[in-house]
PDB file of C-alpha atoms and ligand atoms in Angstrom:
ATOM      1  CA  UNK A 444       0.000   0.000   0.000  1.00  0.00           C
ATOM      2  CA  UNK A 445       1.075   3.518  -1.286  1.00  0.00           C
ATOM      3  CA  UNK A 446      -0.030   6.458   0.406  1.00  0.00           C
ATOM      4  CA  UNK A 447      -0.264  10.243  -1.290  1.00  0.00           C
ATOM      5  CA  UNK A 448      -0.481  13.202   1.025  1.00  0.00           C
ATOM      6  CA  UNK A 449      -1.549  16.389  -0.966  1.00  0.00           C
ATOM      7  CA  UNK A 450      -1.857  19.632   0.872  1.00  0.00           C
ATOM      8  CA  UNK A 451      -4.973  21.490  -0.786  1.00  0.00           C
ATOM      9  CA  UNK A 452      -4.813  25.048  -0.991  1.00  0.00           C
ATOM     10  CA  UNK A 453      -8.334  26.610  -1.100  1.00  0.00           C
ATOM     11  CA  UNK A 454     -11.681  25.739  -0.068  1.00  0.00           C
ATOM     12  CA  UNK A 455     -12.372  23.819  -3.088  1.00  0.00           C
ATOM     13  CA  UNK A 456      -9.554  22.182  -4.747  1.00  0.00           C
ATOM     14  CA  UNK A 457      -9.492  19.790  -8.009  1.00  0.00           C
ATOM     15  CA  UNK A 458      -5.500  18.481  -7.916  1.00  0.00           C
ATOM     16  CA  UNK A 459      -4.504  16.104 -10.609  1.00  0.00           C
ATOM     17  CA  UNK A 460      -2.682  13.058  -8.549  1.00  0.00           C
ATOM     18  CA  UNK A 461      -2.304  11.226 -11.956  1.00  0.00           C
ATOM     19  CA  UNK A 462       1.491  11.426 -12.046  1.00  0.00           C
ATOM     20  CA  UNK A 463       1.822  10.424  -8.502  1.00  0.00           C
ATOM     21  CA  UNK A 464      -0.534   7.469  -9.170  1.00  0.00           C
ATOM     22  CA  UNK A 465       1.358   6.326 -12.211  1.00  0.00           C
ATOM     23  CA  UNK A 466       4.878   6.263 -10.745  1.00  0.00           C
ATOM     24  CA  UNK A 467       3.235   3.980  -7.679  1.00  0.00           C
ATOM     25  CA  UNK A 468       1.952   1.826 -10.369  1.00  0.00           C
ATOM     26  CA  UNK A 469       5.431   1.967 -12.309  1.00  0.00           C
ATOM     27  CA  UNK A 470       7.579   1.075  -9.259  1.00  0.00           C
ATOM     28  CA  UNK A 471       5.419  -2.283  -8.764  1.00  0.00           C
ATOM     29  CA  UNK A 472       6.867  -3.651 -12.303  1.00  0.00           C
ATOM     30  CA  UNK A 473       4.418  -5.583 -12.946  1.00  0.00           C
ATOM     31  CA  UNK A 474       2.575  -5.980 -16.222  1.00  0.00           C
ATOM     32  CA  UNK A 475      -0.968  -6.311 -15.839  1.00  0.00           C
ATOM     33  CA  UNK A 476      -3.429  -5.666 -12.774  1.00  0.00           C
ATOM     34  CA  UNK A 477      -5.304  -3.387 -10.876  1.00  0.00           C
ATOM     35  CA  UNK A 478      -4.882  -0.151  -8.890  1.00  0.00           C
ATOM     36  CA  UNK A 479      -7.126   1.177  -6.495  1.00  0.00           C
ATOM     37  CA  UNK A 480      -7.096   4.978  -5.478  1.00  0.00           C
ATOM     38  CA  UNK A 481      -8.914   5.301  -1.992  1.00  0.00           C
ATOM     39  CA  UNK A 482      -9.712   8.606  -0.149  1.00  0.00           C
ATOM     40  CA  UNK A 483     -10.127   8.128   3.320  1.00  0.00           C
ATOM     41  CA  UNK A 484     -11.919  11.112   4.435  1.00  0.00           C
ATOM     42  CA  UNK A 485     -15.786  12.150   4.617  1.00  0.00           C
ATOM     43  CA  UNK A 486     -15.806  15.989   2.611  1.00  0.00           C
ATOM     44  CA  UNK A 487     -12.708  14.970  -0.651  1.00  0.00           C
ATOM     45  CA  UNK A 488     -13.196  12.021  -2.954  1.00  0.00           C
ATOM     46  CA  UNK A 489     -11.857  10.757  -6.243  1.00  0.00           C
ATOM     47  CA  UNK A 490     -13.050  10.984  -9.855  1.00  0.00           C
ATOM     48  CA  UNK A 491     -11.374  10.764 -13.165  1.00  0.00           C
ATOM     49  CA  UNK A 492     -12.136  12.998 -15.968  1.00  0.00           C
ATOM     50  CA  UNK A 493     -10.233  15.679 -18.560  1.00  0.00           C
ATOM     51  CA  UNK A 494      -7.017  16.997 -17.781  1.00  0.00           C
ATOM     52  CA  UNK A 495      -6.238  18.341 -20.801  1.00  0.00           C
ATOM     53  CA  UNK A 496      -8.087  21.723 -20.581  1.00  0.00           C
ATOM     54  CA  UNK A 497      -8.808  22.893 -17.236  1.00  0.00           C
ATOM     55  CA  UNK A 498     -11.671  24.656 -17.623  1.00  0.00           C
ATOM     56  CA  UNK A 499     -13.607  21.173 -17.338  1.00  0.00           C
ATOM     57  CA  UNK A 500     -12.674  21.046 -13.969  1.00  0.00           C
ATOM     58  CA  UNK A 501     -13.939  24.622 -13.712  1.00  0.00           C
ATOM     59  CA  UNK A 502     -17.042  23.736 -15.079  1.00  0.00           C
ATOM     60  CA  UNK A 503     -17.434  20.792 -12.984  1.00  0.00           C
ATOM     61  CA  UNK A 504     -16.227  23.215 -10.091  1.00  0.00           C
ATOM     62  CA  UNK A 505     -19.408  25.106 -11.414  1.00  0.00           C
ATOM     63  CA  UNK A 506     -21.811  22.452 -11.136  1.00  0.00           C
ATOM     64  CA  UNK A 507     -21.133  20.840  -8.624  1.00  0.00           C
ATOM     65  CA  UNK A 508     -21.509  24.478  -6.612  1.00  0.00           C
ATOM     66  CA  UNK A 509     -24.965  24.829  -8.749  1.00  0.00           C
ATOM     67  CA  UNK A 510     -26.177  21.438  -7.355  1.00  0.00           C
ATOM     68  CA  UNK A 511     -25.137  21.339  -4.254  1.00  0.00           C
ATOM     69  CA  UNK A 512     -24.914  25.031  -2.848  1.00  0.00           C
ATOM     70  CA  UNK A 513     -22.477  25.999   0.201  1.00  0.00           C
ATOM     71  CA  UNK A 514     -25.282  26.723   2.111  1.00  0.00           C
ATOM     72  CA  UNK A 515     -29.164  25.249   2.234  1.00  0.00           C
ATOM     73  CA  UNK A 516     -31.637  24.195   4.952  1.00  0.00           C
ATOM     74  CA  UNK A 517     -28.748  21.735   6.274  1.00  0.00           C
ATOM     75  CA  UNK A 518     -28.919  20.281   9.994  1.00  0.00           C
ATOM     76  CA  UNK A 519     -24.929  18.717  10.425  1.00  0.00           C
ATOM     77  CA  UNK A 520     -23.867  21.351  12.771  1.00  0.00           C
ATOM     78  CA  UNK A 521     -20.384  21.307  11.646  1.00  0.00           C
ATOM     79  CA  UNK A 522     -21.883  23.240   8.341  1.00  0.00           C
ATOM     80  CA  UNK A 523     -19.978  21.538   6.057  1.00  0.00           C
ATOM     81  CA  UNK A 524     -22.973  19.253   5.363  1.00  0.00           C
ATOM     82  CA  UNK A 525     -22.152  20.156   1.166  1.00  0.00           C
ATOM     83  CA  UNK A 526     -18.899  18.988   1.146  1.00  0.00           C
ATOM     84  CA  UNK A 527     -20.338  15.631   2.744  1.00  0.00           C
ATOM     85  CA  UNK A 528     -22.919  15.546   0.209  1.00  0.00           C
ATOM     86  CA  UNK A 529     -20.887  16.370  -3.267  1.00  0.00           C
ATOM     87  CA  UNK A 530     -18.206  13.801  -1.874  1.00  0.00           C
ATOM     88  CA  UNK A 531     -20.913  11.182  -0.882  1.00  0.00           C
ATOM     89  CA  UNK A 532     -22.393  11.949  -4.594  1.00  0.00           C
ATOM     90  CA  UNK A 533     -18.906  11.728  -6.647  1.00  0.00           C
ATOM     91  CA  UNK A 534     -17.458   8.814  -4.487  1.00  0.00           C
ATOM     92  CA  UNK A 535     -14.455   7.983  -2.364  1.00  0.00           C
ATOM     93  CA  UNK A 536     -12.829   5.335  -4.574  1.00  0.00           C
ATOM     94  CA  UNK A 537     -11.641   4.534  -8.243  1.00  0.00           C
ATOM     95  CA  UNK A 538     -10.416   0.967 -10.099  1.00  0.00           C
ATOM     96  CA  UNK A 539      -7.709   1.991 -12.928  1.00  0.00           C
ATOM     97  CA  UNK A 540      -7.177  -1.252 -15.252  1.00  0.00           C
ATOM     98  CA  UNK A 541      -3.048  -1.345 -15.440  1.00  0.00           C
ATOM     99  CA  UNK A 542      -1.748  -2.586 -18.824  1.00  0.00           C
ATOM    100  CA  UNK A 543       1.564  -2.761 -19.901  1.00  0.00           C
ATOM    101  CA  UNK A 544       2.892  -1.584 -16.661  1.00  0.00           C
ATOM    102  CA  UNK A 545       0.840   1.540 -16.922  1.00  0.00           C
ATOM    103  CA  UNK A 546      -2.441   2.826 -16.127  1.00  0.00           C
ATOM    104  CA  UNK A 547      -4.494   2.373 -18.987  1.00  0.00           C
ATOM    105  CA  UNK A 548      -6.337   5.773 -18.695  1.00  0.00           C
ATOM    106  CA  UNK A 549      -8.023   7.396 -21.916  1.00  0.00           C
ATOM    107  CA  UNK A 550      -5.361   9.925 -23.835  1.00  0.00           C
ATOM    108  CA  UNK A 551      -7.463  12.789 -22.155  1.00  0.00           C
ATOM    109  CA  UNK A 552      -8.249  11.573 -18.500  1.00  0.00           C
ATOM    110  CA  UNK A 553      -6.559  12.404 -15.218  1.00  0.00           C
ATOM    111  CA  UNK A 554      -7.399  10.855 -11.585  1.00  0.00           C
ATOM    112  CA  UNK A 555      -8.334  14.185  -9.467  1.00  0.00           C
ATOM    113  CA  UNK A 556      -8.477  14.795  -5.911  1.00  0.00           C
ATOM    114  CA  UNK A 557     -11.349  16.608  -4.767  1.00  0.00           C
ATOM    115  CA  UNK A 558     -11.422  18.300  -1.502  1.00  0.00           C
ATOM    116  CA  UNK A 559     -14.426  20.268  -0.562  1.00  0.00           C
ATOM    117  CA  UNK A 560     -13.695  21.588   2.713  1.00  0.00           C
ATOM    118  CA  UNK A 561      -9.908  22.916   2.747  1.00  0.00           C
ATOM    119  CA  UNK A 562      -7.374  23.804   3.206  1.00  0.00           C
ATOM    120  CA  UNK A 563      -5.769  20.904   4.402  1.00  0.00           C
ATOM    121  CA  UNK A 564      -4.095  17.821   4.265  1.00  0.00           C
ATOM    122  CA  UNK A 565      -5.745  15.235   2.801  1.00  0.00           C
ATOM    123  CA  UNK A 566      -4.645  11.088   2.149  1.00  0.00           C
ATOM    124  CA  UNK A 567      -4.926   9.096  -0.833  1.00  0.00           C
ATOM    125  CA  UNK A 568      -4.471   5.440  -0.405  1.00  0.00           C
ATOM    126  CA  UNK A 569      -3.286   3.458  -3.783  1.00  0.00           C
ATOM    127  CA  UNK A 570      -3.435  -0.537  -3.526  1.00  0.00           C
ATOM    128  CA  UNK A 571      -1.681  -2.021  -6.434  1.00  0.00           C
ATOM    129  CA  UNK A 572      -3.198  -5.962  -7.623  1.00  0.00           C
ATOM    130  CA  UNK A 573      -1.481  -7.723 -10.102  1.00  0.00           C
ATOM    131  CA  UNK A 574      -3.171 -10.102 -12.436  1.00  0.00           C
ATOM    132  CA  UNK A 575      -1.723 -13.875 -13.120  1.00  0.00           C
TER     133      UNK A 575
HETATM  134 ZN1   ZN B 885     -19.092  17.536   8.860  1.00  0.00          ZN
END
């Protein structure tokens, strides 16, 4: 097991952890298999999508704000009851297929942190499986 800290910088923060992921994967040498990208925490979470241009992570920045506003008829009393709700929505976890040794990720996708409710420090956990 691999772990990635990443120290987020605003309240909101899309960070590409693709690199990071792919030189876990790289160091296991082996061919074919699995990788799992786990975030531990309650208010960030995982998804893959464009990291080509960044205004689709704007956008989805955008949307998800649209959707799921900052603040609404919420009862958590922490108030960050949003951040729980766009990370329960998007999803903790992600399965990359590795082939060849790589992560076999479409030419224009990236693995992103999200983190909802920064600053801070947040943990990804990466479990590499390898196939027979
Ligand atoms: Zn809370």
């Amino acid at each position: 097991m691999a772990v990635i800290r990443v120290r987020t910088t605003k309240h909101t923060s899309f960070v590409n952890i693709t690199n990071q992921v792919r030189e876990i994967v790289k160091g296991y040498g082996i061919k074919s298999g699995l990788c799992l990208v786990y975030v531990p925490h309650t208010t960030a979470c995982v998804f893959i999508n464009e990291g080509a241009d960044p205004e689709v992570i704007r956008d989805i920045a955008y949307a998800v704000e649209k959707l799921i506003p900052w603040r609404d008829d919420y009862a958590h009393s922490e108030g960050n009851s949003a951040a729980h709700i766009r990370s329960a929505l998007i999803g903790n976890s992600r399965i990359v297929p590795i082939e060849n040794g790589d992560l076999a990720l479409g030419t224009w996708e990236a693995i992103f942190l999200a983190d909802f409710d920064g600053p801070r420090e947040r943990k990804v956990i990466v479990r590499v499986l390898k196939e027979d």
